[in-house]
Amino acid sequence: MTDVNAIDPNVPPSGAGCVECDAVGGWWFHLRRCASCGHVGCCDSSPAQHATAHYKATGHPVVRSFEPGEEWFWDYSRDELYEAGPELTPPAHHPANQPAPGPAGRVPADWARALHQ
């Protein structure tokens, strides 16, 4: 796996959704959790791409999927996927009743048109 100094398994996630999207009433497709500081941001398919923006702003290279049933990590600095890695402080994913895209009530009817490919 990547440089273990990029991962702090003791830091909890920042919340149940994308920090920046929640602050402005936005929505996301899928969520990613920074393995260094716990920041939860939206994925690159999401309209705002906050997880990548967090990496660019902080230099924290590794994220873990914050989706139920997914345990993979991504290293932005190496452009590499890792099928598994160290256990991180719970929770390991957003609440199971939170839809994807989400959150409920903020996703537009034509949401698929806003996704990045």
Coordinates of N, CA and C in Angstrom, one line a residue:
M1 N 0.8 -1.2 0.0 CA 0.0 0.0 0.0 C 0.9 1.2 0.0
T2 N 0.3 2.3 0.0 CA 0.9 3.7 -0.1 C 1.7 4.0 1.2
D3 N 2.3 5.1 1.3 CA 3.0 5.6 2.4 C 2.0 5.6 3.6
V4 N 2.4 4.8 4.7 CA 1.5 4.7 5.8 C 1.4 6.0 6.6
N5 N 2.3 6.9 6.4 CA 2.2 8.2 7.1 C 1.0 9.1 6.5
A6 N 0.5 8.7 5.4 CA -0.6 9.4 4.8 C -2.0 8.9 5.4
I7 N -1.9 7.9 6.3 CA -3.1 7.4 6.9 C -3.1 7.5 8.4
D8 N -4.1 8.0 9.0 CA -4.3 8.1 10.4 C -5.5 7.3 10.8
P9 N -5.4 6.0 11.2 CA -6.6 5.2 11.4 C -7.4 5.6 12.6
N10 N -6.9 6.6 13.4 CA -7.6 7.0 14.6 C -8.5 8.2 14.5
V11 N -8.5 8.8 13.3 CA -9.3 10.0 13.1 C -10.7 9.6 12.6
P12 N -11.8 10.0 13.2 CA -13.1 9.7 12.8 C -13.5 10.5 11.5
P13 N -14.5 10.1 10.8 CA -15.0 10.9 9.6 C -15.6 12.2 10.1
S14 N -15.6 13.2 9.3 CA -16.1 14.5 9.6 C -17.6 14.6 9.7
G15 N -18.3 13.6 9.2 CA -19.7 13.6 9.3 C -20.3 12.5 8.4
A16 N -21.6 12.6 8.2 CA -22.3 11.6 7.4 C -22.4 11.9 5.9
G17 N -22.0 13.2 5.5 CA -22.0 13.6 4.2 C -20.9 14.5 3.8
C18 N -20.9 15.0 2.6 CA -19.8 15.9 2.1 C -19.9 17.2 2.9
V19 N -18.8 17.6 3.5 CA -18.8 18.8 4.4 C -19.2 20.0 3.6
E20 N -18.6 20.2 2.4 CA -18.8 21.4 1.6 C -20.2 21.4 1.0
C21 N -20.7 20.3 0.5 CA -22.1 20.2 -0.1 C -23.1 20.5 1.0
D22 N -22.9 19.9 2.2 CA -23.8 20.2 3.3 C -23.9 21.7 3.7
A23 N -22.7 22.3 3.6 CA -22.7 23.7 4.0 C -23.5 24.6 3.1
V24 N -23.6 24.2 1.8 CA -24.3 25.1 0.8 C -25.6 24.4 0.3
G25 N -26.0 23.3 0.9 CA -27.3 22.7 0.5 C -27.2 21.9 -0.8
G26 N -25.9 21.5 -1.1 CA -25.7 20.8 -2.3 C -25.9 19.3 -2.2
W27 N -25.6 18.5 -3.2 CA -25.8 17.1 -3.2 C -24.6 16.4 -3.8
W28 N -24.5 15.1 -3.6 CA -23.4 14.3 -4.1 C -23.9 13.0 -4.7
F29 N -23.0 12.4 -5.5 CA -23.2 11.0 -6.0 C -22.7 10.0 -5.1
H30 N -21.4 10.0 -4.8 CA -20.8 9.1 -3.8 C -19.8 9.9 -2.9
L31 N -19.5 9.3 -1.8 CA -18.6 10.0 -0.8 C -17.3 9.3 -0.7
R32 N -16.3 10.1 -0.3 CA -14.9 9.6 -0.1 C -14.5 10.2 1.2
R33 N -13.7 9.5 2.0 CA -13.2 9.9 3.3 C -11.7 10.0 3.3
C34 N -11.2 11.2 3.7 CA -9.7 11.4 3.7 C -9.2 10.5 4.8
A35 N -8.2 9.7 4.4 CA -7.5 8.8 5.4 C -6.6 9.5 6.3
S36 N -6.3 10.7 6.0 CA -5.4 11.5 6.9 C -6.1 12.3 8.0
C37 N -7.2 12.9 7.6 CA -7.9 13.8 8.6 C -9.4 13.5 8.8
G38 N -9.9 12.6 8.0 CA -11.3 12.2 8.2 C -12.3 13.1 7.4
H39 N -11.8 14.1 6.6 CA -12.7 14.9 5.8 C -13.5 14.1 4.9
V40 N -14.9 14.2 4.9 CA -15.7 13.5 4.0 C -16.1 14.5 2.8
G41 N -15.8 14.1 1.6 CA -16.1 14.9 0.4 C -16.7 14.1 -0.6
C42 N -17.3 14.7 -1.6 CA -18.0 14.0 -2.7 C -17.0 13.6 -3.8
C43 N -17.3 12.5 -4.5 CA -16.4 11.9 -5.5 C -16.3 12.7 -6.8
D44 N -15.4 12.3 -7.6 CA -15.2 13.0 -8.9 C -16.3 13.0 -9.9
S45 N -17.3 12.0 -9.7 CA -18.5 12.0 -10.6 C -19.5 13.0 -10.1
S46 N -19.4 13.5 -8.8 CA -20.3 14.4 -8.2 C -20.1 15.8 -8.9
P47 N -21.1 16.7 -8.9 CA -21.0 18.0 -9.5 C -19.8 18.8 -8.9
A48 N -19.6 18.8 -7.6 CA -18.6 19.7 -7.0 C -17.2 19.0 -6.8
Q49 N -17.1 17.7 -6.8 CA -15.8 17.1 -6.7 C -15.0 17.5 -5.5
H50 N -15.6 17.6 -4.3 CA -14.9 18.1 -3.1 C -13.8 17.2 -2.6
A51 N -13.8 15.9 -2.8 CA -12.8 15.1 -2.3 C -11.4 15.4 -3.0
T52 N -11.5 15.5 -4.3 CA -10.3 15.9 -5.0 C -9.8 17.3 -4.6
A53 N -10.8 18.2 -4.5 CA -10.4 19.6 -4.1 C -9.7 19.6 -2.7
H54 N -10.2 18.7 -1.8 CA -9.5 18.6 -0.5 C -8.1 18.1 -0.6
Y55 N -7.9 17.1 -1.5 CA -6.5 16.6 -1.7 C -5.6 17.8 -2.3
K56 N -6.1 18.5 -3.2 CA -5.3 19.6 -3.8 C -5.0 20.7 -2.8
A57 N -6.0 21.0 -1.9 CA -5.8 22.0 -0.9 C -4.9 21.6 0.2
T58 N -4.9 20.4 0.6 CA -4.2 19.9 1.8 C -3.0 19.0 1.5
G59 N -3.0 18.4 0.4 CA -1.9 17.4 0.1 C -2.1 16.1 0.7
H60 N -3.3 15.9 1.3 CA -3.6 14.6 1.9 C -4.0 13.6 0.7
P61 N -3.1 12.6 0.4 CA -3.3 11.9 -0.8 C -4.2 10.7 -0.8
V62 N -4.6 10.2 0.3 CA -5.3 8.9 0.3 C -6.7 9.1 0.8
V63 N -7.7 8.6 0.1 CA -9.1 8.5 0.5 C -9.6 7.1 0.5
R64 N -10.6 6.9 1.3 CA -11.3 5.6 1.3 C -12.7 5.8 0.9
S65 N -13.3 4.9 0.2 CA -14.7 5.0 -0.1 C -15.5 5.1 1.2
F66 N -16.5 6.0 1.2 CA -17.4 6.1 2.4 C -18.8 5.6 2.0
E67 N -18.8 4.6 1.1 CA -20.0 4.0 0.7 C -20.2 2.6 1.4
P68 N -21.4 2.2 1.8 CA -21.6 0.9 2.4 C -21.1 -0.2 1.5
G69 N -20.4 -1.2 2.0 CA -20.0 -2.4 1.3 C -18.7 -2.2 0.5
E70 N -18.1 -1.0 0.5 CA -16.8 -0.7 -0.2 C -15.7 -0.4 0.8
E71 N -14.6 -1.1 0.6 CA -13.4 -0.9 1.5 C -12.2 -0.4 0.8
W72 N -12.3 0.0 -0.5 CA -11.1 0.4 -1.3 C -10.6 1.7 -0.9
F73 N -9.3 1.9 -1.2 CA -8.6 3.2 -1.0 C -8.1 3.7 -2.3
W74 N -8.0 5.0 -2.5 CA -7.4 5.6 -3.7 C -6.3 6.6 -3.2
D75 N -5.2 6.5 -3.9 CA -4.1 7.4 -3.6 C -3.9 8.4 -4.8
Y76 N -4.3 9.6 -4.6 CA -4.3 10.6 -5.6 C -2.9 10.9 -6.1
S77 N -1.9 10.9 -5.2 CA -0.5 11.2 -5.6 C 0.1 10.1 -6.5
R78 N -0.4 8.9 -6.4 CA 0.2 7.8 -7.2 C -0.8 7.4 -8.3
D79 N -2.0 7.9 -8.2 CA -3.1 7.5 -9.1 C -3.3 6.0 -9.1
E80 N -3.4 5.5 -7.9 CA -3.5 4.0 -7.6 C -4.7 3.6 -6.8
L81 N -5.3 2.5 -7.1 CA -6.4 1.9 -6.3 C -5.8 0.8 -5.5
Y82 N -6.3 0.7 -4.2 CA -5.9 -0.4 -3.3 C -7.2 -1.0 -2.9
E83 N -7.3 -2.3 -3.1 CA -8.6 -3.0 -2.8 C -8.9 -3.0 -1.3
A84 N -7.9 -2.9 -0.4 CA -8.1 -2.8 1.0 C -7.0 -2.1 1.7
G85 N -7.1 -1.8 2.9 CA -6.1 -1.1 3.7 C -6.4 -1.3 5.2
P86 N -5.8 -0.4 6.0 CA -6.0 -0.5 7.4 C -7.4 -0.1 7.8
E87 N -7.9 -0.7 8.9 CA -9.2 -0.3 9.4 C -9.1 1.1 9.9
L88 N -10.1 1.9 9.6 CA -10.2 3.3 10.1 C -11.3 3.3 11.2
T89 N -11.2 4.4 12.0 CA -12.1 4.6 13.1 C -13.6 4.6 12.5
P90 N -14.5 3.9 13.1 CA -15.9 3.9 12.6 C -16.5 5.3 12.7
P91 N -17.6 5.5 11.9 CA -18.2 4.6 11.0 C -17.4 4.4 9.7
A92 N -17.5 3.3 9.1 CA -16.8 3.0 7.8 C -17.5 3.5 6.6
H93 N -18.7 4.0 6.7 CA -19.5 4.5 5.6 C -20.6 5.4 6.1
H94 N -21.2 6.1 5.2 CA -22.4 7.0 5.6 C -23.5 6.1 6.0
P95 N -24.5 6.7 6.7 CA -25.6 5.8 7.2 C -26.3 5.0 6.1
A96 N -26.6 3.8 6.3 CA -27.1 2.9 5.3 C -28.4 3.4 4.8
N97 N -29.2 4.2 5.5 CA -30.5 4.7 5.0 C -30.3 6.0 4.2
Q98 N -29.1 6.5 4.1 CA -28.9 7.7 3.2 C -28.7 7.2 1.8
P99 N -29.5 7.7 0.9 CA -29.4 7.2 -0.5 C -28.2 7.8 -1.2
A100 N -27.9 7.1 -2.3 CA -26.8 7.6 -3.3 C -27.5 7.6 -4.6
P101 N -27.6 8.8 -5.3 CA -27.0 10.1 -4.8 C -27.8 10.5 -3.6
G102 N -27.2 11.5 -2.9 CA -27.9 12.0 -1.7 C -27.4 13.4 -1.4
P103 N -27.9 13.9 -0.3 CA -28.9 13.3 0.6 C -30.3 13.4 0.1
A104 N -31.2 12.7 0.7 CA -32.6 12.7 0.4 C -33.1 14.1 0.5
G105 N -33.9 14.5 -0.5 CA -34.5 15.8 -0.5 C -33.7 16.9 -1.2
R106 N -32.4 16.7 -1.5 CA -31.6 17.7 -2.2 C -31.1 17.3 -3.6
V107 N -31.5 16.1 -4.0 CA -31.0 15.6 -5.3 C -32.0 16.0 -6.3
P108 N -31.6 16.7 -7.4 CA -32.6 17.1 -8.4 C -33.1 15.9 -9.2
A109 N -34.2 16.0 -9.8 CA -34.8 15.0 -10.6 C -33.9 14.6 -11.8
D110 N -33.2 15.5 -12.4 CA -32.3 15.2 -13.5 C -30.9 15.1 -13.1
W111 N -30.6 14.5 -11.9 CA -29.3 14.4 -11.3 C -28.3 13.8 -12.2
A112 N -28.6 12.8 -13.0 CA -27.7 12.1 -13.8 C -27.0 13.0 -14.9
R113 N -27.7 14.0 -15.3 CA -27.2 15.0 -16.3 C -26.0 15.8 -15.7
A114 N -26.0 15.9 -14.4 CA -25.0 16.8 -13.7 C -23.7 16.0 -13.4
L115 N -23.7 14.7 -13.5 CA -22.5 13.9 -13.2 C -21.4 14.1 -14.2
H116 N -20.2 14.1 -13.6 CA -19.0 14.1 -14.4 C -18.6 12.7 -14.8
Q117 N -18.2 12.5 -16.0 CA -17.8 11.2 -16.5 C -16.4 10.9 -16.3

